[in-house]
Amino acid sequence: MKTYIRSLIVCGSMLALGSSASHAQVVIGSWQNSTDEGWVSYNTPASNNYQPDANAGKSITDPAVSSEYSFVAAGVPGFAQSLDINYAGYGGGIQLNIAGIPSDLTAFNNNHLLSFTFGVPASSDTSGYSQIYNLNINAPGYGYNNIPWSSTTAVDLAGSNNNQSGDPNYYWGPAGSVRAQTVTFDYSSILPAIQAGGESYVNLTLTFNNAGGDLSQMYMNNVVLSGGPVPEPASMALLGLGALVGTFVIRRRK
């Protein structure tokens, strides 16, 4: 009888844990092989009333936007190369339609954490700032929404974190050095609405901004989906049941 109960506890716990087991992280933007990986230009300059310009939607490797996007050695510390966004002022942007790449969409639905690494090169400029102004997700069931920076977390990779209200932001001072950070957003709360809309498109957009100095370059790297699926209530209940039965057995032994 004791063996049966013990087996029941183990099986129940394994079922619950198995349903919430982490899936392997999937990189949807690394740019290590100098290809666009599905990412396109999405500039929204003030001169165009902050609307997408004529090159919006073109691959970041398209010759028409070669002055704005390139691949540079190193860039973000820890990577062989990075995507270099060279765009002065507000409105430089990149976009990925996650639904346009089946493997990316599967990874998006099977995880709940979106992370990316943002960096800026060393500079002798003594003023100004560089920032990611907006992180936006647009999908039929969710709509067009900017993600509040307060709902993200950031971890420094190089230099100091000068975020303002969570916004990945670097102010420039004397002897500015290379700075980089990894930003993570838990999208589990908005995933049901996105899935309910049919996911005919799921656009992820990053908009950049810099001002007050002569530095117009920013680095991007390692856009990753991870964390596995969020456990469903039934799985959590099963795990709780296993723990409860285990407690009962321990008490009976005492």
Coordinates of C-alpha atoms in Angstrom, one line a residue:
M1 CA 0.0 0.0 0.0
K2 CA 2.8 2.4 0.9
T3 CA 4.5 1.6 -2.4
Y4 CA 1.3 2.4 -4.3
I5 CA 0.8 5.7 -2.6
R6 CA 4.5 6.6 -3.1
S7 CA 4.1 5.8 -6.8
L8 CA 1.0 7.8 -7.1
I9 CA 2.7 10.9 -5.6
V10 CA 5.7 10.5 -8.0
C11 CA 3.5 10.0 -11.1
G12 CA 1.2 12.9 -10.2
S13 CA 4.1 15.2 -9.6
M14 CA 5.8 14.2 -12.8
L15 CA 2.7 14.8 -14.8
A16 CA 2.3 18.2 -13.4
L17 CA 5.9 19.1 -13.9
G18 CA 6.0 17.6 -17.3
S19 CA 3.1 19.7 -18.6
S20 CA 5.0 22.8 -17.6
A21 CA 8.5 21.7 -18.6
S22 CA 10.6 24.4 -20.1
H23 CA 11.1 24.3 -23.8
A24 CA 14.5 25.1 -25.2
Q25 CA 15.1 28.8 -25.8
V26 CA 14.7 29.9 -29.5
V27 CA 16.8 32.7 -30.9
I28 CA 14.7 34.8 -33.4
G29 CA 17.4 37.4 -34.0
S30 CA 21.1 36.8 -33.6
W31 CA 22.5 38.2 -36.9
Q32 CA 25.6 36.1 -36.5
N33 CA 25.3 34.8 -40.1
S34 CA 24.8 38.3 -41.7
T35 CA 21.2 37.6 -42.8
D36 CA 18.1 39.4 -42.0
E37 CA 16.4 36.4 -40.2
G38 CA 13.0 37.9 -41.2
W39 CA 13.7 41.4 -39.7
V40 CA 12.8 44.4 -41.8
S41 CA 13.3 48.2 -41.7
Y42 CA 10.5 50.1 -39.9
N43 CA 11.6 53.7 -39.7
T44 CA 9.0 56.3 -38.6
P45 CA 10.8 59.7 -38.9
A46 CA 9.4 63.1 -37.8
S47 CA 9.7 64.2 -41.5
N48 CA 7.1 61.6 -42.3
N49 CA 4.8 62.6 -39.5
Y50 CA 6.0 59.7 -37.5
Q51 CA 4.6 57.3 -40.0
P52 CA 6.5 54.4 -41.7
D53 CA 8.7 55.7 -44.5
A54 CA 9.0 54.5 -48.1
N55 CA 11.5 51.8 -47.1
A56 CA 9.4 50.3 -44.3
G57 CA 9.0 46.6 -44.8
K58 CA 12.2 46.1 -46.7
S59 CA 14.7 43.6 -45.4
I60 CA 17.5 45.1 -43.3
T61 CA 19.9 43.7 -45.8
D62 CA 18.2 45.5 -48.7
P63 CA 20.7 47.9 -50.5
A64 CA 18.1 50.7 -50.2
V65 CA 18.7 50.7 -46.4
S66 CA 22.3 49.8 -46.3
S67 CA 23.3 53.1 -44.7
E68 CA 21.1 52.4 -41.7
Y69 CA 21.7 48.7 -41.0
S70 CA 24.9 46.7 -41.1
F71 CA 26.7 44.0 -39.3
V72 CA 29.7 44.9 -37.1
A73 CA 32.3 42.8 -35.5
A74 CA 31.8 42.4 -31.7
G75 CA 29.5 45.4 -30.9
V76 CA 27.6 43.8 -28.0
P77 CA 30.1 42.2 -25.6
G78 CA 30.1 38.4 -25.8
F79 CA 29.0 38.1 -29.4
A80 CA 31.1 37.7 -32.6
Q81 CA 29.0 40.4 -34.3
S82 CA 25.9 42.5 -33.9
L83 CA 23.3 44.3 -35.9
D84 CA 24.3 48.0 -36.1
I85 CA 21.4 50.5 -36.4
N86 CA 22.8 53.8 -37.6
Y87 CA 19.9 56.3 -37.5
A88 CA 20.1 59.8 -36.1
G89 CA 17.2 61.1 -34.0
Y90 CA 13.9 59.5 -33.3
G91 CA 12.2 56.9 -35.5
G92 CA 14.8 54.3 -36.5
G93 CA 13.2 50.9 -36.1
I94 CA 13.3 47.2 -36.9
Q95 CA 10.3 44.8 -37.1
L96 CA 9.7 41.1 -37.2
N97 CA 6.4 39.4 -38.1
I98 CA 6.7 36.4 -35.8
A99 CA 3.8 34.8 -37.6
G100 CA 5.6 34.9 -40.9
I101 CA 8.2 32.3 -39.7
P102 CA 6.4 29.1 -38.6
S103 CA 9.2 28.0 -36.2
D104 CA 9.2 31.5 -34.6
L105 CA 5.5 31.4 -34.1
T106 CA 5.6 27.9 -32.6
A107 CA 8.4 29.1 -30.2
F108 CA 6.3 32.2 -29.4
N109 CA 3.3 30.1 -28.4
N110 CA 5.4 27.6 -26.4
N111 CA 7.2 30.2 -24.3
H112 CA 6.4 33.3 -22.3
L113 CA 9.6 35.3 -22.1
L114 CA 10.9 37.7 -24.7
S115 CA 14.4 39.0 -24.2
F116 CA 16.9 41.0 -26.3
T117 CA 20.3 42.7 -25.9
F118 CA 20.8 46.4 -26.6
G119 CA 24.1 48.2 -26.6
V120 CA 25.9 51.4 -27.6
P121 CA 29.5 51.8 -28.8
A122 CA 32.2 53.6 -26.9
S123 CA 32.2 57.4 -27.5
S124 CA 34.1 60.5 -26.5
D125 CA 30.9 62.5 -26.8
T126 CA 30.2 64.3 -23.6
S127 CA 26.4 64.8 -24.0
G128 CA 23.3 63.2 -25.4
Y129 CA 21.6 59.9 -25.0
S130 CA 20.7 56.7 -26.9
Q131 CA 17.6 54.6 -26.1
I132 CA 15.0 52.1 -27.3
Y133 CA 12.0 54.4 -27.2
N134 CA 9.3 51.8 -27.8
L135 CA 8.8 48.0 -27.7
N136 CA 5.6 47.3 -29.6
I137 CA 3.5 44.2 -30.2
N138 CA 0.7 44.3 -32.8
A139 CA -1.6 41.3 -33.4
P140 CA -5.3 41.0 -34.5
G141 CA -6.6 39.8 -31.1
Y142 CA -4.4 42.1 -29.1
G143 CA -4.2 45.3 -31.1
Y144 CA -1.4 47.8 -31.5
N145 CA 0.2 48.3 -28.1
N146 CA 3.4 49.7 -26.7
I147 CA 4.7 47.5 -23.9
P148 CA 5.3 49.5 -20.6
W149 CA 9.0 49.5 -19.7
S150 CA 7.9 49.2 -16.1
S151 CA 6.8 45.6 -16.9
T152 CA 10.3 44.6 -18.1
T153 CA 13.5 43.8 -16.3
A154 CA 17.1 44.6 -17.3
V155 CA 20.5 43.1 -16.6
D156 CA 23.8 44.9 -17.3
L157 CA 26.3 43.2 -19.5
A158 CA 28.8 46.1 -19.8
G159 CA 28.9 49.5 -18.3
S160 CA 26.2 51.0 -16.0
N161 CA 22.5 50.8 -16.4
N162 CA 21.1 54.3 -16.8
N163 CA 17.5 53.3 -17.5
Q164 CA 14.8 55.9 -17.0
S165 CA 11.4 54.5 -15.8
G166 CA 12.6 51.1 -17.2
D167 CA 13.3 52.5 -20.6
P168 CA 16.6 51.1 -21.9
N169 CA 18.4 54.5 -22.0
Y170 CA 22.1 55.5 -21.9
Y171 CA 23.1 59.1 -21.1
W172 CA 26.5 60.1 -22.3
G173 CA 29.1 61.7 -20.2
P174 CA 32.9 62.1 -20.3
A175 CA 34.8 59.0 -21.6
G176 CA 31.7 57.1 -22.4
S177 CA 32.4 53.3 -22.8
V178 CA 30.7 50.4 -24.5
R179 CA 27.5 49.7 -22.6
A180 CA 25.0 46.9 -23.1
Q181 CA 22.1 45.2 -21.3
T182 CA 19.6 42.4 -21.7
V183 CA 16.0 43.3 -21.4
T184 CA 13.3 40.8 -20.7
F185 CA 9.5 41.0 -21.0
D186 CA 7.1 38.3 -19.7
Y187 CA 4.3 38.3 -22.3
S188 CA 2.2 35.5 -20.6
S189 CA -0.6 38.0 -19.7
I190 CA -1.1 39.1 -23.3
L191 CA -0.5 35.7 -25.1
P192 CA -4.2 34.4 -24.7
A193 CA -5.5 37.5 -26.5
I194 CA -2.9 37.2 -29.2
Q195 CA -3.8 33.5 -29.8
A196 CA -7.5 34.2 -29.7
G197 CA -7.1 36.6 -32.6
G198 CA -5.9 33.9 -34.9
E199 CA -2.3 35.1 -35.2
S200 CA -2.4 35.9 -38.9
Y201 CA 0.3 38.4 -38.0
V202 CA 2.2 39.1 -34.8
N203 CA 4.5 42.1 -35.4
L204 CA 7.3 42.8 -32.9
T205 CA 8.7 46.4 -33.4
L206 CA 11.6 48.2 -31.7
T207 CA 11.9 51.9 -32.1
F208 CA 15.2 53.8 -31.4
N209 CA 16.0 57.3 -30.4
N210 CA 19.2 59.3 -29.9
A211 CA 19.8 63.1 -29.4
G212 CA 22.0 65.7 -28.0
G213 CA 25.3 64.3 -29.4
D214 CA 27.0 63.0 -32.4
L215 CA 26.4 59.3 -31.6
S216 CA 23.8 57.7 -33.9
Q217 CA 24.8 54.0 -33.7
M218 CA 23.1 51.4 -31.5
Y219 CA 23.6 47.6 -31.4
M220 CA 21.1 44.8 -31.2
N221 CA 21.7 41.2 -30.5
N222 CA 20.2 37.9 -29.2
V223 CA 16.5 38.3 -29.5
V224 CA 15.3 35.2 -27.7
L225 CA 12.0 33.4 -26.7
S226 CA 12.3 31.2 -23.6
G227 CA 10.7 30.2 -20.3
G228 CA 8.4 27.4 -21.6
P229 CA 4.6 27.5 -21.4
V230 CA 3.0 28.9 -18.3
P231 CA 1.5 26.0 -16.3
E232 CA -2.3 25.6 -16.8
P233 CA -4.5 25.6 -13.7
A234 CA -5.2 21.9 -14.0
S235 CA -1.5 21.1 -14.0
M236 CA -0.9 23.3 -11.0
A237 CA -3.8 21.6 -9.2
L238 CA -2.3 18.2 -9.9
L239 CA 1.0 19.3 -8.6
G240 CA -0.6 20.6 -5.4
L241 CA -2.5 17.4 -5.0
G242 CA 0.7 15.4 -5.1
A243 CA 2.2 17.6 -2.5
L244 CA -0.9 17.3 -0.3
V245 CA -0.9 13.5 -0.5
G246 CA 2.8 13.5 0.3
T247 CA 2.2 15.6 3.4
F248 CA -0.5 13.2 4.5
V249 CA 1.7 10.1 4.1
I250 CA 4.5 11.8 6.1
R251 CA 2.0 12.6 8.9
R252 CA 0.7 9.0 8.9
R253 CA 4.3 7.7 9.2
K254 CA 4.9 10.0 12.2

